[in-house]
Coordinates of C-alpha atoms in Angstrom, one line a residue:
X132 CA 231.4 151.2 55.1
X133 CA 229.3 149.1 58.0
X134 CA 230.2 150.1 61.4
X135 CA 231.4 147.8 64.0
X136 CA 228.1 149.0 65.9
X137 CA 225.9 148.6 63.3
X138 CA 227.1 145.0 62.1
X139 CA 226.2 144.1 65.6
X140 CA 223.2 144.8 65.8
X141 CA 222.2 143.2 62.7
X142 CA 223.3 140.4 64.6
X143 CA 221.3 140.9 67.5
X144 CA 218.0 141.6 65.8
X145 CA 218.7 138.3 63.3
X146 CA 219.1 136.4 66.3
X147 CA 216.0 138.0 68.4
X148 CA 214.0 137.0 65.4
X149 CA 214.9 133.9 65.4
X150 CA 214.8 133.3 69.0
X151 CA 211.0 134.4 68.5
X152 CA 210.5 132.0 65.3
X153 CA 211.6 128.8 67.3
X154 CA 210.1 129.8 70.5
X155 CA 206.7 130.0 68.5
X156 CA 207.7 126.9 67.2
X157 CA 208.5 124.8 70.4
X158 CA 205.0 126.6 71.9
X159 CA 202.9 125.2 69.3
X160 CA 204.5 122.0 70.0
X161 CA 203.6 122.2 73.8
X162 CA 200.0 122.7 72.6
X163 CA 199.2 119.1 71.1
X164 CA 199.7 118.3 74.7
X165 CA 197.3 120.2 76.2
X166 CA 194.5 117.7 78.0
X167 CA 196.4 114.8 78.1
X168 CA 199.3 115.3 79.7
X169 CA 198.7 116.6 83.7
X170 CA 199.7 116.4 86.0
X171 CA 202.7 117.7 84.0
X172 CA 202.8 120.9 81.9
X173 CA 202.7 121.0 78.4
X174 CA 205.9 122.1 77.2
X175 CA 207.5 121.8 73.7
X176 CA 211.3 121.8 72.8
X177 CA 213.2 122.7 69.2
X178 CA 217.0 121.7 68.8
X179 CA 218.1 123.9 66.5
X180 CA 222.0 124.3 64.7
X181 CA 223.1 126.4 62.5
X182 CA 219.4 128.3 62.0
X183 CA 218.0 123.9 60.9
X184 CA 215.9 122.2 63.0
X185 CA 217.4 119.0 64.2
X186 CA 215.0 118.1 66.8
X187 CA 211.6 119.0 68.6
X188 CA 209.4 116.9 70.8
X189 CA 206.5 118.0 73.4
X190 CA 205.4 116.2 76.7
X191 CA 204.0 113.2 75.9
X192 CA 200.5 111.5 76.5
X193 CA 200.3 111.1 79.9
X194 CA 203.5 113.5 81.1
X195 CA 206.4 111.4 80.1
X196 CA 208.5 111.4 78.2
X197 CA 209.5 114.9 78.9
X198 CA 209.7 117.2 75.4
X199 CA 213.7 118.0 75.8
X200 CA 213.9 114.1 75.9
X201 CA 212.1 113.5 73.0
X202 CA 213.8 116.5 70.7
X203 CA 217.4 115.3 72.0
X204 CA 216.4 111.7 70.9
X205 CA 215.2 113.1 67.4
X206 CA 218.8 115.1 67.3
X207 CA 220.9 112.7 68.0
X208 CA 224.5 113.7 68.1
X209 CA 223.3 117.2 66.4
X210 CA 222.2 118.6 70.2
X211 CA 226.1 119.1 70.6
X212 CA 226.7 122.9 70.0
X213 CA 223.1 123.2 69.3
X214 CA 220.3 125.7 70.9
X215 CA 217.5 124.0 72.6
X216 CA 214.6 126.4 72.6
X217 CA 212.0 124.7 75.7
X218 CA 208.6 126.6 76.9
X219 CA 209.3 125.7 80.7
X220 CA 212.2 126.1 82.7
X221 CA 213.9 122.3 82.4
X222 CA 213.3 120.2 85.6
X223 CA 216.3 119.7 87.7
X224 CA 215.1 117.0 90.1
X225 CA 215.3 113.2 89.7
X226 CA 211.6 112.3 89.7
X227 CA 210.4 109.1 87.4
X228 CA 212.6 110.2 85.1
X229 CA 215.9 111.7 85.3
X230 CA 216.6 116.0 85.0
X231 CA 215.9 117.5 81.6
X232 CA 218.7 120.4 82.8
X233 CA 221.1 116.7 82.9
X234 CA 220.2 115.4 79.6
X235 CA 220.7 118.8 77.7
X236 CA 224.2 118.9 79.7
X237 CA 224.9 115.6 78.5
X238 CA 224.2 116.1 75.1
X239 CA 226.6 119.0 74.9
X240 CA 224.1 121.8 73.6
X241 CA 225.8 125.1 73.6
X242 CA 222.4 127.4 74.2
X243 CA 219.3 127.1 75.9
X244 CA 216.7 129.3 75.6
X245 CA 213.5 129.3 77.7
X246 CA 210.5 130.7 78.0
X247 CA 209.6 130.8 81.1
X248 CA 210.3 129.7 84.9
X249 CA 209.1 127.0 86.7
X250 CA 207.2 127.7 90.0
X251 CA 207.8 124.4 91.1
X252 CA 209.7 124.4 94.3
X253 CA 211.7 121.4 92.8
X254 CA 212.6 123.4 90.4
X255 CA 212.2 127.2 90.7
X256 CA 215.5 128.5 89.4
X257 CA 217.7 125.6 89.6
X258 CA 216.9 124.1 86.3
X259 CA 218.8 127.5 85.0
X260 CA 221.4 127.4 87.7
X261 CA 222.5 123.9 86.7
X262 CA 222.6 124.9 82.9
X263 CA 224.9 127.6 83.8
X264 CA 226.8 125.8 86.1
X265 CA 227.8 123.8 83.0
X266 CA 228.9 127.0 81.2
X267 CA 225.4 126.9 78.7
X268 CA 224.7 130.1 77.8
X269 CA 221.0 130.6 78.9
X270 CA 218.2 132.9 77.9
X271 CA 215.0 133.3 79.3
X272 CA 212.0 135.5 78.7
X273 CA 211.1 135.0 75.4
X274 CA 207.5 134.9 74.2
X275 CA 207.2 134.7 78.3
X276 CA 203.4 136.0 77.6
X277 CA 202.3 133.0 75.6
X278 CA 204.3 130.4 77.9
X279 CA 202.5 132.4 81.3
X280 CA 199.0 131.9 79.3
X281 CA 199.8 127.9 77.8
X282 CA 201.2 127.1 81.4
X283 CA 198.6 128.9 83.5
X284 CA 196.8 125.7 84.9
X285 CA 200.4 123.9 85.8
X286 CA 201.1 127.4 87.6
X287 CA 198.1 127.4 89.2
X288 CA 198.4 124.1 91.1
X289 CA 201.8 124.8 92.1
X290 CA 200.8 128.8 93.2
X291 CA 197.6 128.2 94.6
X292 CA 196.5 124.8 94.8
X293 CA 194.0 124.9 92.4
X294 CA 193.5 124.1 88.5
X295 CA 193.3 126.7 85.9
X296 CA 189.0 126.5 84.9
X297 CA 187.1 127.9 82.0
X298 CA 183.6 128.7 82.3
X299 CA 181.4 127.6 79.2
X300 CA 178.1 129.2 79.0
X301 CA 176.0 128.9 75.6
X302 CA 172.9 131.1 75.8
X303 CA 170.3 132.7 73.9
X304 CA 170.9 136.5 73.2
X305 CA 168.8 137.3 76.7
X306 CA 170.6 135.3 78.7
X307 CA 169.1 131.8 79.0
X308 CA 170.7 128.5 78.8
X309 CA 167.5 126.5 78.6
X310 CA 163.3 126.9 78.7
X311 CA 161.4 126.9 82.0
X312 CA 161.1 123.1 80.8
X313 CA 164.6 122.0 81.0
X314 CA 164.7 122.3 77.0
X315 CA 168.5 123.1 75.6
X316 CA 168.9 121.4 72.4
X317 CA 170.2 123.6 70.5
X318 CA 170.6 126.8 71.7
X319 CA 173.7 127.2 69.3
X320 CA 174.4 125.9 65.9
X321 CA 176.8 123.0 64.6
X322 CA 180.0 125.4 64.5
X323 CA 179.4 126.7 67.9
X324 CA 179.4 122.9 69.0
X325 CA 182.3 121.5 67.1
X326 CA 184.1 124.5 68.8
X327 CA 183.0 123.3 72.4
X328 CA 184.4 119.6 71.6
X329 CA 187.6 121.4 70.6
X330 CA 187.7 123.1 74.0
X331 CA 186.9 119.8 75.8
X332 CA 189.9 118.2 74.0
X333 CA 192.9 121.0 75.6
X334 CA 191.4 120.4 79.1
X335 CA 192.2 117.8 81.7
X336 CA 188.7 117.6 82.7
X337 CA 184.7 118.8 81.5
X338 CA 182.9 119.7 84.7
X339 CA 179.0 119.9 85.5
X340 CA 176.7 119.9 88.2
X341 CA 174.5 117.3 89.5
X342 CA 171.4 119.3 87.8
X343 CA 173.0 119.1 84.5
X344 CA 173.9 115.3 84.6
X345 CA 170.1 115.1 85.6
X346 CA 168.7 117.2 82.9
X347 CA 170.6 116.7 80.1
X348 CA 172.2 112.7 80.4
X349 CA 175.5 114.3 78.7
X350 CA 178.0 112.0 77.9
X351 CA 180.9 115.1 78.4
X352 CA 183.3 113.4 76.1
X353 CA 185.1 115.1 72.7
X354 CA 183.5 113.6 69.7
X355 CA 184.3 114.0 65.8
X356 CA 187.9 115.3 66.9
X357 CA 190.0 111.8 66.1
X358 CA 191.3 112.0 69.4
X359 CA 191.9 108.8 71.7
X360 CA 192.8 110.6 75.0
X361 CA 189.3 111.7 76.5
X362 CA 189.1 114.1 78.9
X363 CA 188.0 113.3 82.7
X364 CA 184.3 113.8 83.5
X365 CA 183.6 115.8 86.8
X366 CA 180.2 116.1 88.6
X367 CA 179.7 118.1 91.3
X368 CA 177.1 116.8 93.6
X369 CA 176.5 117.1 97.3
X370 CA 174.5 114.3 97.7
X371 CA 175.0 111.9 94.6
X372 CA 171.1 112.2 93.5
X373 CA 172.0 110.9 90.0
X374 CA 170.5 107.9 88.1
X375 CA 172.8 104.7 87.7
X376 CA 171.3 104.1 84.6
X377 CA 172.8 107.6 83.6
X378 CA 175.4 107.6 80.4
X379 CA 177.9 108.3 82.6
X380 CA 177.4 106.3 85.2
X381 CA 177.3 103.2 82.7
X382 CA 180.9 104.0 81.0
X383 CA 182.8 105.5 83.8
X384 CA 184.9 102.2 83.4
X385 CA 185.7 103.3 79.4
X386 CA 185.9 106.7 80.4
X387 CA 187.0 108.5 83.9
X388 CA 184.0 109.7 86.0
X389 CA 185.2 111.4 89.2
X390 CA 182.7 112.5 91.5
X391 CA 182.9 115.3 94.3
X392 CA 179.9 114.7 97.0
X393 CA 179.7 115.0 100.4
X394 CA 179.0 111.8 103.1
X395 CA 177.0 109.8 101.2
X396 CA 177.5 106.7 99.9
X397 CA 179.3 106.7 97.1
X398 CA 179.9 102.6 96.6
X399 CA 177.4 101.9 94.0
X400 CA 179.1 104.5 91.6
X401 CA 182.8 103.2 92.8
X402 CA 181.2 99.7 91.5
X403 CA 180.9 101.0 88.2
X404 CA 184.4 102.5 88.0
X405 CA 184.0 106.1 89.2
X406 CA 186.5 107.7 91.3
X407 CA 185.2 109.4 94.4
X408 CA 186.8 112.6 95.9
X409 CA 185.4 113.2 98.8
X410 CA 184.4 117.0 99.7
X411 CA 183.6 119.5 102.6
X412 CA 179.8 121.0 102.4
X413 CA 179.2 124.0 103.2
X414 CA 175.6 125.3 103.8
X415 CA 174.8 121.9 102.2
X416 CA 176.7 122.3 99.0
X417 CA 179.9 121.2 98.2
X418 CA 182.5 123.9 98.8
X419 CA 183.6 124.6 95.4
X420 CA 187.6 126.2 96.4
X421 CA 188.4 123.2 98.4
X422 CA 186.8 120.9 95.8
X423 CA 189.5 122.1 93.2
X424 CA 191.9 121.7 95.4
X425 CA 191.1 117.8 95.8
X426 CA 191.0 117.8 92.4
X427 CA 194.6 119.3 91.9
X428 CA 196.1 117.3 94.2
X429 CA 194.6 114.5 92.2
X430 CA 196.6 116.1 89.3
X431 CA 193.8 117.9 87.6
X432 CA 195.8 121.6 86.1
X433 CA 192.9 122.3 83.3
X434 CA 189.0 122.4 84.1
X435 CA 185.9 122.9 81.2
X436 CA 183.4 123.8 83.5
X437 CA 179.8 123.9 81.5
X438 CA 177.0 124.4 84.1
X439 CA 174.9 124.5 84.8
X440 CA 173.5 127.8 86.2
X441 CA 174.1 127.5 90.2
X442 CA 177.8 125.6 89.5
X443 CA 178.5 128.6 87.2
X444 CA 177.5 131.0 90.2
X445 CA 179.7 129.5 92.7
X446 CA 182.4 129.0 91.1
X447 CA 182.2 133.1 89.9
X448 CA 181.5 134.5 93.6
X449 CA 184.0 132.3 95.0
X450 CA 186.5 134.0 92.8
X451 CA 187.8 130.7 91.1
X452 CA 186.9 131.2 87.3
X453 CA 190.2 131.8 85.2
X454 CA 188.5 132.5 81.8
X455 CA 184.8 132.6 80.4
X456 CA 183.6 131.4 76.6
X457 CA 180.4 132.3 76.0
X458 CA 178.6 130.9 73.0
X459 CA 175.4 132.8 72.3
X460 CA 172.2 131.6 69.9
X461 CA 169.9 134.0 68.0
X462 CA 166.9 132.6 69.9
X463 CA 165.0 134.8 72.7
X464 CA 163.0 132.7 75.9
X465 CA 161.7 135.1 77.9
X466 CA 161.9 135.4 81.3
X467 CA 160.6 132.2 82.4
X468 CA 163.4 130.7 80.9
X469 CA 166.7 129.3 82.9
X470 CA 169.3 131.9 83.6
X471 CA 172.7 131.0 82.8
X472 CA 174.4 131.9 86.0
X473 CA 172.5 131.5 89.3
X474 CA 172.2 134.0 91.8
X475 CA 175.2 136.3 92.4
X476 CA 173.9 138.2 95.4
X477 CA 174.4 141.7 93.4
X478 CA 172.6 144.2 95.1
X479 CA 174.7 147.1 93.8
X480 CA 175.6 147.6 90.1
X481 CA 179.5 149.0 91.2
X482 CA 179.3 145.5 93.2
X483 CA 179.1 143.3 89.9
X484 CA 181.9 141.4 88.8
X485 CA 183.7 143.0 86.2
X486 CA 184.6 141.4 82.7
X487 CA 186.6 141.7 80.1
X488 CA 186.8 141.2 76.5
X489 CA 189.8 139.3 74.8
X490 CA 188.4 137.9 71.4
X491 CA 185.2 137.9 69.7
X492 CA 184.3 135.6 66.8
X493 CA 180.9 135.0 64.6
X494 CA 180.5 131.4 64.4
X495 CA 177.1 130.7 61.9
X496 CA 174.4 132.8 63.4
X497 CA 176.6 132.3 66.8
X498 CA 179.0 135.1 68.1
X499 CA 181.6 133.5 70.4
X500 CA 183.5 135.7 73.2
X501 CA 185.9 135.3 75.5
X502 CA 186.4 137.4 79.1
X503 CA 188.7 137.6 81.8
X504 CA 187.5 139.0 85.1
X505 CA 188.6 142.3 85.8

């Protein structure tokens, strides 16, 4: 005979499993949006009844519509006495669009579960509050890891003011990310590449330096991916000394240029169809910290930052680099070549910034690795 104890939590587990199944389901969702929806997070929702799927949805090109409005419209009346698993903390304000927390009221689900809060001082809490409120039985906290990591560039600009940004360095085994005569192409093989376009594509923006734009004439858009939505192309440049016959200069009106300088004047770019964000220098160079913050309160939550070397340095001893990918050829250049971080100011070994590893992968003859700072 089954005890009362024991049938329970047979229960419980079968239903912690599946909270876990659709929660990985609803995140993977929230991941197509990645790069193309900010300033809104990318959030996906399942509507689920009776262990079927009825509904699922994720923020939409641009940020609206919201997921939960999307999966209720798929459902249809089968939200009533359904669960609605969501990887954000439904909104409970009336912005462009009315509350999600409303609609999922409205549509009579029985159970929400979410993944994670919502710092959003619109929101913080009283998406849950008004769920409850309507007698929903609410969960949080599950697969709250993955939702902190997908959502760490929305958290960012509502914690801090500033957008999530992953550093891209691809160098040769010693270190360098080009010869002594501006030579890069390629340091890294075909997969390596394909990889970087990837990247580009679940970012809002690709950032470089003026010294990049002026070496290499990138065009910083995701190619070979089948994608429409390109990512916003970001130079950093004190004092605009870039070409107008550059390639982006000559399609910033087919895709967005924004450029962060100092006083200078920026009309003959504007002409062309860049956007100009004005910046503070400091000791002549744009001061990186506030420079993300212009570019969050532009509604930038994702940057790919790729160089070059001095851009790389600031951005690490300011303290602003989230996450680093580092793609590295089997090709040596010597010393003379061009490091691929700039000066640090590291006098001290115990003073060096501290990283660490959290994947590793061979790509070709390439190994790829990815590092948090310590």
């Amino acid at each position: 005979m089954i005890s009362t104890n024991s049938s329970a939590n047979c229960v419980r587990m079968q239903n912690q499993k599946n909270d876990a199944r659709f929660m990985a389901l609803a995140l993977s969702l929230g991941r197509r949006g990645m790069g193309r929806v900010w300033p809104n997070p990318a959030v996906g929702c399942v509507i689920v009844k009776d262990e079927v799927i009825v509904g699922r949805g994720h923020t939409a090109d641009g940020g609206r519509p919201h997921a939960e409005t999307q999966a209720l419209a798929q459902a249809g009346v089968a939200a009533k006495g359904a669960t609605a698993y969501v990887t954000l903390e439904p909104c409970s304000h009336h912005g462009k669009t009315p509350p999600c927390a409303q609609a999922l009221i409205t549509a009579g689900v029985a159970q929400v579960v979410v993944a994670t809060g919502d710092p959003n001082p619109k929101v913080s809490g009283t998406g849950l509050a008004m769920l409850r409120a309507a007698g929903i039985n609410v969960r949080t906290g599950v697969l709250k890891d993955q939702a902190d990591a997908d959502h760490a560039g929305f958290f960012l600009t509502q914690i801090k003011g500033r957008p999530f940004v992953t550093l891209k360095l691809a160098t040769t085994v010693d270190g360098h990310i080009a010869t002594r005569t501006g030579d890069s192409q390629w340091i890294t093989g075909p997969q390596s590449r394909r990889l970087v376009h990837a990247m580009r594509a679940r970012h809002d923006a690709v950032m470089v330096g003026a010294g990049t734009v002026r070496a290499d004439d990138p065009m910083l858009d995701v190619r070979d991916m089948g994608i429409k939505f390109q990512p916003v192309r970001v130079v950093v440049s004190s004092d605009l000394n870039l070409r107008l016959s550059s390639k982006l200069a000559q399609t910033a009106k087919d895709q967005p240029v924004w450029l962060c300088h100092g006083a200078v004047d920026v009309g003959p770019w504007v002409q062309r169809g860049a956007i100009s964000i004005p910046c503070t220098l400091t000791q002549g160079s744009v001061d990186i910290a506030l420079a993300l913050q212009n570019l969050a309160s532009a509604g930038l939550t994702r940057i790919f930052c790729e160089g070059g070397g001095a851009l790389a340095a600031s951005l690490i001893k300011a303290g602003l680099v989230d996450e680093m990918v580092t793609f590295q050829g089997p090709k040596l250049i010597g010393a003379d070549g061009l490091p691929g971080v700039g000066s640090l100011g590291v006098t001290a070994l115990k003073d060096a910034p501290q990283l660490t590893l959290i994947e590793q992968r061979q790509l070709g003859h390439d190994v790829m690795q990815r590092w948090q700072f310590a």
